[in-house]
mmCIF file of C-alpha atoms in Angstrom:
data_model
loop_
_atom_site.group_PDB
_atom_site.id
_atom_site.type_symbol
_atom_site.label_atom_id
_atom_site.label_comp_id
_atom_site.label_asym_id
_atom_site.label_seq_id
_atom_site.Cartn_x
_atom_site.Cartn_y
_atom_site.Cartn_z
ATOM 1 C CA UNK A 1 59.921 -77.472 -70.621
ATOM 2 C CA UNK A 2 59.994 -75.284 -73.699
ATOM 3 C CA UNK A 3 57.581 -77.651 -75.381
ATOM 4 C CA UNK A 4 55.123 -77.312 -72.455
ATOM 5 C CA UNK A 5 55.420 -73.530 -72.527
ATOM 6 C CA UNK A 6 54.883 -73.582 -76.270
ATOM 7 C CA UNK A 7 51.683 -75.643 -75.882
ATOM 8 C CA UNK A 8 50.436 -73.296 -73.168
ATOM 9 C CA UNK A 9 51.149 -70.312 -75.385
ATOM 10 C CA UNK A 10 49.288 -71.852 -78.318
ATOM 11 C CA UNK A 11 46.315 -72.736 -76.091
ATOM 12 C CA UNK A 12 46.194 -69.231 -74.636
ATOM 13 C CA UNK A 13 46.371 -67.734 -78.117
ATOM 14 C CA UNK A 14 43.562 -70.018 -79.351
ATOM 15 C CA UNK A 15 41.348 -69.035 -76.420
ATOM 16 C CA UNK A 16 42.050 -65.365 -77.080
ATOM 17 C CA UNK A 17 41.275 -65.781 -80.762
ATOM 18 C CA UNK A 18 38.026 -67.571 -80.017
ATOM 19 C CA UNK A 19 37.039 -64.878 -77.512
ATOM 20 C CA UNK A 20 37.780 -62.194 -80.073
ATOM 21 C CA UNK A 21 35.762 -64.023 -82.721
ATOM 22 C CA UNK A 22 32.757 -64.299 -80.394
ATOM 23 C CA UNK A 23 33.018 -60.619 -79.503
ATOM 24 C CA UNK A 24 33.220 -59.652 -83.203
ATOM 25 C CA UNK A 25 30.255 -61.874 -84.041
ATOM 26 C CA UNK A 26 28.242 -60.241 -81.270
ATOM 27 C CA UNK A 27 29.054 -56.789 -82.619
ATOM 28 C CA UNK A 28 28.085 -57.761 -86.142
ATOM 29 C CA UNK A 29 24.946 -59.678 -85.175
ATOM 30 C CA UNK A 30 26.365 -63.021 -86.320
ATOM 31 C CA UNK A 31 26.142 -64.929 -83.062
ATOM 32 C CA UNK A 32 24.499 -68.336 -83.312
ATOM 33 C CA UNK A 33 21.967 -68.790 -80.532
ATOM 34 C CA UNK A 34 23.182 -71.923 -78.819
ATOM 35 C CA UNK A 35 20.009 -72.050 -76.737
ATOM 36 C CA UNK A 36 17.722 -72.328 -79.775
ATOM 37 C CA UNK A 37 16.774 -75.998 -80.274
ATOM 38 C CA UNK A 38 17.423 -77.547 -83.660
ATOM 39 C CA UNK A 39 14.342 -78.198 -85.777
ATOM 40 C CA UNK A 40 14.008 -79.661 -89.293
ATOM 41 C CA UNK A 41 14.791 -77.443 -92.238
ATOM 42 C CA UNK A 42 12.032 -76.953 -94.804
ATOM 43 C CA UNK A 43 12.327 -76.370 -98.549
ATOM 44 C CA UNK A 44 9.883 -74.065 -100.290
ATOM 45 C CA UNK A 45 7.506 -75.695 -102.723
ATOM 46 C CA UNK A 46 3.933 -76.406 -103.777
ATOM 47 C CA UNK A 47 3.321 -72.667 -104.026
ATOM 48 C CA UNK A 48 4.518 -71.937 -100.476
ATOM 49 C CA UNK A 49 7.392 -69.563 -99.712
ATOM 50 C CA UNK A 50 8.771 -69.413 -96.191
ATOM 51 C CA UNK A 51 9.244 -66.187 -94.264
ATOM 52 C CA UNK A 52 12.601 -67.252 -92.905
ATOM 53 C CA UNK A 53 12.942 -64.603 -90.200
ATOM 54 C CA UNK A 54 9.547 -65.391 -88.690
ATOM 55 C CA UNK A 55 10.086 -68.894 -87.356
ATOM 56 C CA UNK A 56 9.040 -69.559 -83.753
ATOM 57 C CA UNK A 57 10.884 -72.353 -81.975
ATOM 58 C CA UNK A 58 9.424 -73.372 -78.636
ATOM 59 C CA UNK A 59 11.380 -76.624 -78.451
ATOM 60 C CA UNK A 60 12.908 -79.178 -80.809
ATOM 61 C CA UNK A 61 9.449 -80.789 -81.121
ATOM 62 C CA UNK A 62 7.250 -77.673 -81.047
ATOM 63 C CA UNK A 63 7.763 -74.925 -83.596
ATOM 64 C CA UNK A 64 6.011 -72.776 -86.165
ATOM 65 C CA UNK A 65 6.925 -71.744 -89.667
ATOM 66 C CA UNK A 66 5.363 -68.851 -91.563
ATOM 67 C CA UNK A 67 4.602 -69.021 -95.275
ATOM 68 C CA UNK A 68 3.137 -66.917 -98.031
ATOM 69 C CA UNK A 69 1.073 -68.132 -100.967
ATOM 70 C CA UNK A 70 -0.840 -66.455 -103.791
ATOM 71 C CA UNK A 71 -3.891 -68.457 -102.687
ATOM 72 C CA UNK A 72 -4.363 -66.597 -99.390
ATOM 73 C CA UNK A 73 -3.557 -62.995 -98.538
ATOM 74 C CA UNK A 74 -0.925 -62.075 -95.921
ATOM 75 C CA UNK A 75 1.379 -64.429 -94.052
ATOM 76 C CA UNK A 76 0.146 -67.741 -92.636
ATOM 77 C CA UNK A 77 1.507 -69.664 -89.671
ATOM 78 C CA UNK A 78 1.773 -73.448 -89.512
ATOM 79 C CA UNK A 79 2.426 -74.879 -86.052
ATOM 80 C CA UNK A 80 3.957 -78.340 -85.826
ATOM 81 C CA UNK A 81 4.324 -80.825 -82.972
ATOM 82 C CA UNK A 82 6.804 -83.674 -83.550
ATOM 83 C CA UNK A 83 7.097 -86.914 -81.573
ATOM 84 C CA UNK A 84 9.787 -86.703 -78.893
ATOM 85 C CA UNK A 85 12.015 -89.232 -80.678
ATOM 86 C CA UNK A 86 11.586 -87.754 -84.175
ATOM 87 C CA UNK A 87 15.253 -86.617 -84.295
ATOM 88 C CA UNK A 88 16.683 -89.706 -82.604
ATOM 89 C CA UNK A 89 14.996 -92.123 -85.025
ATOM 90 C CA UNK A 90 15.971 -90.758 -88.451
ATOM 91 C CA UNK A 91 14.796 -93.867 -90.260
ATOM 92 C CA UNK A 92 11.267 -93.785 -88.906
ATOM 93 C CA UNK A 93 8.194 -92.324 -90.597
ATOM 94 C CA UNK A 94 5.106 -91.047 -88.824
ATOM 95 C CA UNK A 95 1.350 -90.637 -89.308
ATOM 96 C CA UNK A 96 0.011 -87.073 -89.444
ATOM 97 C CA UNK A 97 -3.008 -85.413 -87.861
ATOM 98 C CA UNK A 98 -4.126 -82.023 -89.170
ATOM 99 C CA UNK A 99 -5.785 -79.877 -86.494
ATOM 100 C CA UNK A 100 -8.185 -77.173 -87.735
ATOM 101 C CA UNK A 101 -8.875 -74.405 -85.234
ATOM 102 C CA UNK A 102 -12.164 -72.611 -84.692
ATOM 103 C CA UNK A 103 -13.006 -69.024 -85.452
ATOM 104 C CA UNK A 104 -11.595 -66.536 -84.742
ATOM 105 C CA UNK A 105 -8.688 -68.671 -83.550
ATOM 106 C CA UNK A 106 -5.179 -69.427 -84.748
ATOM 107 C CA UNK A 107 -2.724 -72.329 -84.987
ATOM 108 C CA UNK A 108 -1.595 -71.519 -81.449
ATOM 109 C CA UNK A 109 -4.956 -72.761 -80.169
ATOM 110 C CA UNK A 110 -3.322 -76.186 -80.413
ATOM 111 C CA UNK A 111 -1.489 -75.228 -77.210
ATOM 112 C CA UNK A 112 -4.757 -75.707 -75.338
ATOM 113 C CA UNK A 113 -4.872 -79.432 -76.174
ATOM 114 C CA UNK A 114 -2.168 -81.499 -74.490
ATOM 115 C CA UNK A 115 -3.241 -84.645 -76.352
ATOM 116 C CA UNK A 116 -2.083 -83.158 -79.653
ATOM 117 C CA UNK A 117 1.512 -83.461 -78.424
ATOM 118 C CA UNK A 118 1.697 -87.138 -79.262
ATOM 119 C CA UNK A 119 4.723 -89.396 -79.436
ATOM 120 C CA UNK A 120 2.900 -91.579 -81.970
ATOM 121 C CA UNK A 121 2.219 -89.000 -84.696
ATOM 122 C CA UNK A 122 3.040 -85.595 -86.126
ATOM 123 C CA UNK A 123 0.459 -82.871 -85.505
ATOM 124 C CA UNK A 124 0.123 -80.005 -87.978
ATOM 125 C CA UNK A 125 -2.018 -76.967 -87.127
ATOM 126 C CA UNK A 126 -2.270 -74.628 -90.133
ATOM 127 C CA UNK A 127 -3.806 -71.182 -90.020
ATOM 128 C CA UNK A 128 -7.431 -71.203 -91.160
ATOM 129 C CA UNK A 129 -8.084 -67.493 -90.869
ATOM 130 C CA UNK A 130 -10.323 -65.734 -88.389
ATOM 131 C CA UNK A 131 -13.291 -66.580 -90.599
ATOM 132 C CA UNK A 132 -11.815 -68.583 -93.464
ATOM 133 C CA UNK A 133 -14.353 -71.389 -93.025
ATOM 134 C CA UNK A 134 -11.949 -73.786 -94.758
ATOM 135 C CA UNK A 135 -13.352 -72.848 -98.150
ATOM 136 C CA UNK A 136 -12.329 -71.262 -101.426
ATOM 137 C CA UNK A 137 -14.359 -68.074 -101.180
ATOM 138 C CA UNK A 138 -16.829 -67.099 -103.853
ATOM 139 C CA UNK A 139 -15.583 -63.491 -103.649
ATOM 140 C CA UNK A 140 -11.844 -62.874 -103.889
ATOM 141 C CA UNK A 141 -12.015 -59.065 -103.994
ATOM 142 C CA UNK A 142 -13.208 -58.352 -100.440
ATOM 143 C CA UNK A 143 -11.234 -56.562 -97.732
ATOM 144 C CA UNK A 144 -9.788 -59.994 -96.853
ATOM 145 C CA UNK A 145 -8.149 -60.326 -100.268
ATOM 146 C CA UNK A 146 -7.294 -63.731 -101.697
ATOM 147 C CA UNK A 147 -9.088 -66.413 -99.671
ATOM 148 C CA UNK A 148 -8.622 -69.848 -101.216
ATOM 149 C CA UNK A 149 -8.250 -71.634 -97.895
ATOM 150 C CA UNK A 150 -9.234 -75.074 -99.162
ATOM 151 C CA UNK A 151 -6.689 -74.932 -101.973
ATOM 152 C CA UNK A 152 -4.031 -73.651 -99.561
ATOM 153 C CA UNK A 153 -4.539 -76.542 -97.153
ATOM 154 C CA UNK A 154 -5.253 -79.481 -99.449
ATOM 155 C CA UNK A 155 -3.098 -78.712 -102.470
ATOM 156 C CA UNK A 156 -0.230 -76.894 -100.770
ATOM 157 C CA UNK A 157 0.157 -77.573 -97.034
ATOM 158 C CA UNK A 158 -0.412 -81.342 -97.167
ATOM 159 C CA UNK A 159 2.154 -82.076 -99.914
ATOM 160 C CA UNK A 160 4.541 -79.490 -98.408
ATOM 161 C CA UNK A 161 4.486 -81.340 -95.082
ATOM 162 C CA UNK A 162 4.934 -84.721 -96.780
ATOM 163 C CA UNK A 163 7.917 -83.359 -98.724
ATOM 164 C CA UNK A 164 9.664 -81.861 -95.693
ATOM 165 C CA UNK A 165 8.885 -84.211 -92.817
ATOM 166 C CA UNK A 166 9.176 -87.974 -92.500
ATOM 167 C CA UNK A 167 5.488 -88.754 -92.854
ATOM 168 C CA UNK A 168 3.678 -91.887 -93.950
ATOM 169 C CA UNK A 169 1.996 -90.256 -96.945
ATOM 170 C CA UNK A 170 -1.154 -92.312 -97.346
ATOM 171 C CA UNK A 171 -4.779 -91.878 -96.259
ATOM 172 C CA UNK A 172 -4.608 -94.672 -93.663
ATOM 173 C CA UNK A 173 -1.996 -92.642 -91.795
ATOM 174 C CA UNK A 174 -3.457 -89.165 -92.265
ATOM 175 C CA UNK A 175 -6.307 -87.630 -90.237
ATOM 176 C CA UNK A 176 -8.112 -84.304 -90.167
ATOM 177 C CA UNK A 177 -9.758 -83.091 -86.985
ATOM 178 C CA UNK A 178 -11.244 -79.781 -86.016
ATOM 179 C CA UNK A 179 -13.579 -77.960 -83.698
ATOM 180 C CA UNK A 180 -16.356 -75.413 -84.186
ATOM 181 C CA UNK A 181 -15.541 -73.721 -87.531
ATOM 182 C CA UNK A 182 -12.795 -76.324 -87.867
ATOM 183 C CA UNK A 183 -15.346 -79.061 -87.179
ATOM 184 C CA UNK A 184 -17.029 -78.033 -90.412
ATOM 185 C CA UNK A 185 -13.616 -77.867 -92.065
ATOM 186 C CA UNK A 186 -12.583 -81.362 -91.009
ATOM 187 C CA UNK A 187 -15.743 -82.973 -92.364
ATOM 188 C CA UNK A 188 -15.675 -80.883 -95.516
ATOM 189 C CA UNK A 189 -12.032 -81.747 -96.226
ATOM 190 C CA UNK A 190 -12.578 -85.455 -95.558
ATOM 191 C CA UNK A 191 -15.486 -85.400 -98.001
ATOM 192 C CA UNK A 192 -13.711 -83.277 -100.606
ATOM 193 C CA UNK A 193 -10.550 -85.432 -100.520
ATOM 194 C CA UNK A 194 -11.224 -88.956 -99.287
ATOM 195 C CA UNK A 195 -8.017 -89.907 -101.095
ATOM 196 C CA UNK A 196 -6.063 -87.819 -98.551
ATOM 197 C CA UNK A 197 -7.783 -88.536 -95.231
ATOM 198 C CA UNK A 198 -8.687 -91.913 -93.803
ATOM 199 C CA UNK A 199 -9.816 -90.505 -90.450
ATOM 200 C CA UNK A 200 -11.948 -87.514 -89.509
ATOM 201 C CA UNK A 201 -13.087 -86.081 -86.191
ATOM 202 C CA UNK A 202 -15.415 -83.134 -85.713
ATOM 203 C CA UNK A 203 -15.875 -81.547 -82.293
ATOM 204 C CA UNK A 204 -18.872 -79.239 -81.844
ATOM 205 C CA UNK A 205 -18.762 -78.686 -85.577
ATOM 206 C CA UNK A 206 -20.999 -76.666 -87.843
ATOM 207 C CA UNK A 207 -22.149 -79.844 -89.534
ATOM 208 C CA UNK A 208 -25.574 -79.091 -90.938
ATOM 209 C CA UNK A 209 -25.850 -76.146 -93.308
ATOM 210 C CA UNK A 210 -29.513 -77.051 -93.635
ATOM 211 C CA UNK A 211 -29.870 -75.516 -90.162
ATOM 212 C CA UNK A 212 -30.462 -71.810 -90.708
ATOM 213 C CA UNK A 213 -29.028 -70.902 -87.303
ATOM 214 C CA UNK A 214 -25.739 -72.384 -88.524
ATOM 215 C CA UNK A 215 -25.959 -70.416 -91.766
ATOM 216 C CA UNK A 216 -26.669 -67.324 -89.696
ATOM 217 C CA UNK A 217 -23.521 -67.927 -87.681
ATOM 218 C CA UNK A 218 -21.389 -68.007 -90.830
ATOM 219 C CA UNK A 219 -22.978 -64.767 -92.018
ATOM 220 C CA UNK A 220 -22.342 -63.228 -88.575
ATOM 221 C CA UNK A 221 -18.627 -63.945 -88.948
ATOM 222 C CA UNK A 222 -18.614 -62.310 -92.378
ATOM 223 C CA UNK A 223 -20.205 -59.200 -90.852
ATOM 224 C CA UNK A 224 -17.933 -59.388 -87.778
ATOM 225 C CA UNK A 225 -20.848 -59.667 -85.360
ATOM 226 C CA UNK A 226 -19.948 -61.022 -81.946
ATOM 227 C CA UNK A 227 -21.978 -64.117 -81.138
ATOM 228 C CA UNK A 228 -21.962 -66.865 -78.521
ATOM 229 C CA UNK A 229 -20.378 -69.127 -81.154
ATOM 230 C CA UNK A 230 -17.400 -66.817 -81.321
ATOM 231 C CA UNK A 231 -17.062 -66.215 -77.617
ATOM 232 C CA UNK A 232 -15.297 -69.456 -76.785
ATOM 233 C CA UNK A 233 -14.248 -71.050 -80.088
ATOM 234 C CA UNK A 234 -10.770 -69.561 -79.698
ATOM 235 C CA UNK A 235 -8.651 -70.631 -76.747
ATOM 236 C CA UNK A 236 -8.086 -66.936 -76.031
ATOM 237 C CA UNK A 237 -11.766 -65.989 -76.027
ATOM 238 C CA UNK A 238 -13.687 -63.895 -78.497
ATOM 239 C CA UNK A 239 -11.430 -61.933 -80.799
ATOM 240 C CA UNK A 240 -12.044 -59.778 -83.833
ATOM 241 C CA UNK A 241 -13.301 -61.588 -86.930
ATOM 242 C CA UNK A 242 -11.522 -59.057 -89.098
ATOM 243 C CA UNK A 243 -12.822 -56.670 -91.749
ATOM 244 C CA UNK A 244 -16.478 -56.772 -92.679
ATOM 245 C CA UNK A 245 -17.123 -58.538 -95.981
ATOM 246 C CA UNK A 246 -20.215 -59.134 -98.066
ATOM 247 C CA UNK A 247 -22.642 -61.597 -96.495
ATOM 248 C CA UNK A 248 -22.401 -63.655 -99.699
ATOM 249 C CA UNK A 249 -18.592 -63.596 -99.786
ATOM 250 C CA UNK A 250 -17.834 -67.176 -98.747
ATOM 251 C CA UNK A 251 -20.655 -69.450 -99.878
ATOM 252 C CA UNK A 252 -22.863 -67.037 -101.798
ATOM 253 C CA UNK A 253 -26.421 -66.216 -100.847
ATOM 254 C CA UNK A 254 -27.698 -68.201 -97.846
ATOM 255 C CA UNK A 255 -31.308 -67.863 -98.991
ATOM 256 C CA UNK A 256 -33.007 -70.840 -100.694
ATOM 257 C CA UNK A 257 -34.582 -68.780 -103.463
ATOM 258 C CA UNK A 258 -34.144 -69.710 -107.147
ATOM 259 C CA UNK A 259 -31.228 -72.002 -106.233
ATOM 260 C CA UNK A 260 -29.306 -69.031 -104.801
ATOM 261 C CA UNK A 261 -27.953 -71.172 -101.946
ATOM 262 C CA UNK A 262 -26.512 -73.877 -104.185
ATOM 263 C CA UNK A 263 -22.972 -73.523 -102.774
ATOM 264 C CA UNK A 264 -24.222 -73.954 -99.203
ATOM 265 C CA UNK A 265 -25.987 -77.148 -100.218
ATOM 266 C CA UNK A 266 -23.047 -78.460 -102.229
ATOM 267 C CA UNK A 267 -20.618 -78.175 -99.279
ATOM 268 C CA UNK A 268 -23.072 -79.165 -96.530
ATOM 269 C CA UNK A 269 -21.322 -81.917 -94.525
ATOM 270 C CA UNK A 270 -24.711 -83.345 -93.529
ATOM 271 C CA UNK A 271 -25.877 -83.841 -97.123
ATOM 272 C CA UNK A 272 -26.297 -87.540 -97.874
ATOM 273 C CA UNK A 273 -24.330 -87.276 -101.127
ATOM 274 C CA UNK A 274 -21.368 -85.858 -99.206
ATOM 275 C CA UNK A 275 -21.650 -88.347 -96.361
ATOM 276 C CA UNK A 276 -21.573 -91.199 -98.870
ATOM 277 C CA UNK A 277 -17.997 -90.138 -99.721
ATOM 278 C CA UNK A 278 -16.944 -91.241 -96.216
ATOM 279 C CA UNK A 279 -17.804 -94.905 -96.740
ATOM 280 C CA UNK A 280 -14.182 -95.953 -96.127
ATOM 281 C CA UNK A 281 -13.314 -93.319 -93.536
ATOM 282 C CA UNK A 282 -13.137 -93.567 -89.755
ATOM 283 C CA UNK A 283 -15.644 -90.991 -88.472
ATOM 284 C CA UNK A 284 -15.852 -89.596 -84.938
ATOM 285 C CA UNK A 285 -18.160 -86.808 -83.742
ATOM 286 C CA UNK A 286 -18.236 -85.080 -80.355
ATOM 287 C CA UNK A 287 -20.714 -82.565 -78.960
ATOM 288 C CA UNK A 288 -22.231 -81.343 -75.749
ATOM 289 C CA UNK A 289 -25.774 -80.007 -75.459
ATOM 290 C CA UNK A 290 -25.621 -77.600 -72.545
ATOM 291 C CA UNK A 291 -25.652 -74.171 -74.168
ATOM 292 C CA UNK A 292 -27.273 -72.458 -77.132
ATOM 293 C CA UNK A 293 -24.450 -73.254 -79.549
ATOM 294 C CA UNK A 294 -24.064 -76.873 -78.448
ATOM 295 C CA UNK A 295 -27.785 -77.412 -78.865
ATOM 296 C CA UNK A 296 -27.289 -76.726 -82.568
ATOM 297 C CA UNK A 297 -24.096 -78.818 -82.839
ATOM 298 C CA UNK A 298 -25.895 -81.689 -81.103
ATOM 299 C CA UNK A 299 -28.720 -81.408 -83.607
ATOM 300 C CA UNK A 300 -26.147 -81.557 -86.390
ATOM 301 C CA UNK A 301 -24.576 -84.700 -84.955
ATOM 302 C CA UNK A 302 -28.014 -86.321 -84.745
ATOM 303 C CA UNK A 303 -28.751 -85.475 -88.395
ATOM 304 C CA UNK A 304 -25.367 -86.740 -89.582
ATOM 305 C CA UNK A 305 -25.427 -90.008 -87.637
ATOM 306 C CA UNK A 306 -28.988 -90.734 -88.725
ATOM 307 C CA UNK A 307 -28.064 -90.286 -92.368
ATOM 308 C CA UNK A 308 -24.859 -92.292 -91.971
ATOM 309 C CA UNK A 309 -26.898 -95.128 -90.463
ATOM 310 C CA UNK A 310 -29.243 -95.087 -93.448
ATOM 311 C CA UNK A 311 -26.209 -95.245 -95.739
ATOM 312 C CA UNK A 312 -24.796 -98.168 -93.762
ATOM 313 C CA UNK A 313 -21.665 -96.184 -92.837
ATOM 314 C CA UNK A 314 -20.247 -96.744 -89.358
ATOM 315 C CA UNK A 315 -19.420 -93.807 -87.112
ATOM 316 C CA UNK A 316 -18.737 -93.062 -83.469
ATOM 317 C CA UNK A 317 -20.743 -90.219 -81.931
ATOM 318 C CA UNK A 318 -20.264 -88.953 -78.385
ATOM 319 C CA UNK A 319 -22.797 -86.535 -76.904
ATOM 320 C CA UNK A 320 -21.394 -85.755 -73.470
ATOM 321 C CA UNK A 321 -24.430 -83.670 -72.502
ATOM 322 C CA UNK A 322 -23.586 -81.381 -69.596
ATOM 323 C CA UNK A 323 -19.998 -82.658 -69.597
ATOM 324 C CA UNK A 324 -20.152 -84.495 -66.273
ATOM 325 C CA UNK A 325 -19.427 -87.821 -67.984
ATOM 326 C CA UNK A 326 -16.442 -86.406 -69.854
ATOM 327 C CA UNK A 327 -14.362 -84.314 -67.467
ATOM 328 C CA UNK A 328 -14.592 -82.025 -64.433
ATOM 329 C CA UNK A 329 -13.419 -79.202 -66.719
ATOM 330 C CA UNK A 330 -16.374 -79.626 -69.084
ATOM 331 C CA UNK A 331 -19.725 -77.933 -68.588
ATOM 332 C CA UNK A 332 -21.188 -79.254 -71.827
ATOM 333 C CA UNK A 333 -20.596 -75.915 -73.523
ATOM 334 C CA UNK A 334 -18.764 -74.683 -76.610
ATOM 335 C CA UNK A 335 -15.283 -74.370 -75.128
ATOM 336 C CA UNK A 336 -11.847 -75.872 -74.636
ATOM 337 C CA UNK A 337 -12.807 -77.126 -71.188
ATOM 338 C CA UNK A 338 -14.743 -79.777 -73.151
ATOM 339 C CA UNK A 339 -12.731 -80.030 -76.358
ATOM 340 C CA UNK A 340 -9.424 -80.755 -74.648
ATOM 341 C CA UNK A 341 -10.707 -83.830 -72.758
ATOM 342 C CA UNK A 342 -12.699 -84.925 -75.805
ATOM 343 C CA UNK A 343 -9.472 -84.947 -77.812
ATOM 344 C CA UNK A 344 -7.756 -86.745 -74.941
ATOM 345 C CA UNK A 345 -10.378 -89.452 -75.482
ATOM 346 C CA UNK A 346 -10.020 -89.428 -79.256
ATOM 347 C CA UNK A 347 -6.250 -89.239 -79.829
ATOM 348 C CA UNK A 348 -5.371 -92.657 -78.304
ATOM 349 C CA UNK A 349 -8.057 -94.209 -80.506
ATOM 350 C CA UNK A 350 -6.570 -92.470 -83.527
ATOM 351 C CA UNK A 351 -3.061 -93.598 -82.571
ATOM 352 C CA UNK A 352 -4.305 -97.192 -82.369
ATOM 353 C CA UNK A 353 -5.951 -96.905 -85.782
ATOM 354 C CA UNK A 354 -2.749 -95.450 -87.236
ATOM 355 C CA UNK A 355 -0.741 -98.319 -85.724
ATOM 356 C CA UNK A 356 -3.138 -100.824 -87.257
ATOM 357 C CA UNK A 357 -2.887 -99.048 -90.611
ATOM 358 C CA UNK A 358 -6.663 -99.110 -90.931
ATOM 359 C CA UNK A 359 -9.394 -96.510 -91.276
ATOM 360 C CA UNK A 360 -12.182 -98.364 -89.529
#
């Protein structure tokens, strides 16, 4: 009997001690949030430093980290979607798709695309700035500050992800896809680093810098002028492009006088010399043609596919016109009502290519 009373006393004392400890932790701010799902821990590296108190955890497979880097001013978010069995299969490695948002969007635009939440791959959506244009800017002393977006993504984010997540770190299992401003970025990155990316998809992308309406759009973002291009390229509508910068800040002068536009021509995704770099890359292009912006993106797709054909490089181009052949949500315009179903068409094809370990 005494032994039973003694056990009851010890149990009561343990419960009281635990209750007191929880109360003390609450008073001192040391309570662990049991309702916060566990996500992988990341180590700093490759020039990236985490802002540890600015992590957003939506679920164990959907979270964001925030980093700083000397290459780009301010703090930058990286949103990550993991396969549902990432934690339960610790010995498994996964392909990676990098999603590049449009302007003036953010990594959270990935929320608008259900297909990016894949159980067959990791999706990484890094910040590309409101008007970063996925480039190392010519001018680094504007109101935007440091703006080496290409270096940030290709030399820092990609190896950082490979070092911290269980990826398959080869080009056959790495893709870059983007829309609008990010459609330029995806093609540009695939051409700049064919060693990194075996697959590229551009949706309604700014593909042809030989088109002066496209050049004008880039300049409009530098000058923070609201245009139709901006109005729907973010999932939240048209937002502020940020401080006004020089019209030559990103790619230099857009005017073809005395070779002044040489940077524009050197990074033009539609240039044959750049397209030739995609000879061993799986290429997919989507566009509508039912508004002013999509008329220009459709023209860009036509130019690119024609030049790829002349180079003997295979590609898959989908012009869904007014959108009726794609989805009831698509009106053929420059918006997520079209991009989301287009990516729903593309992602299973990408998953199959990843599974086959091939780029074609």
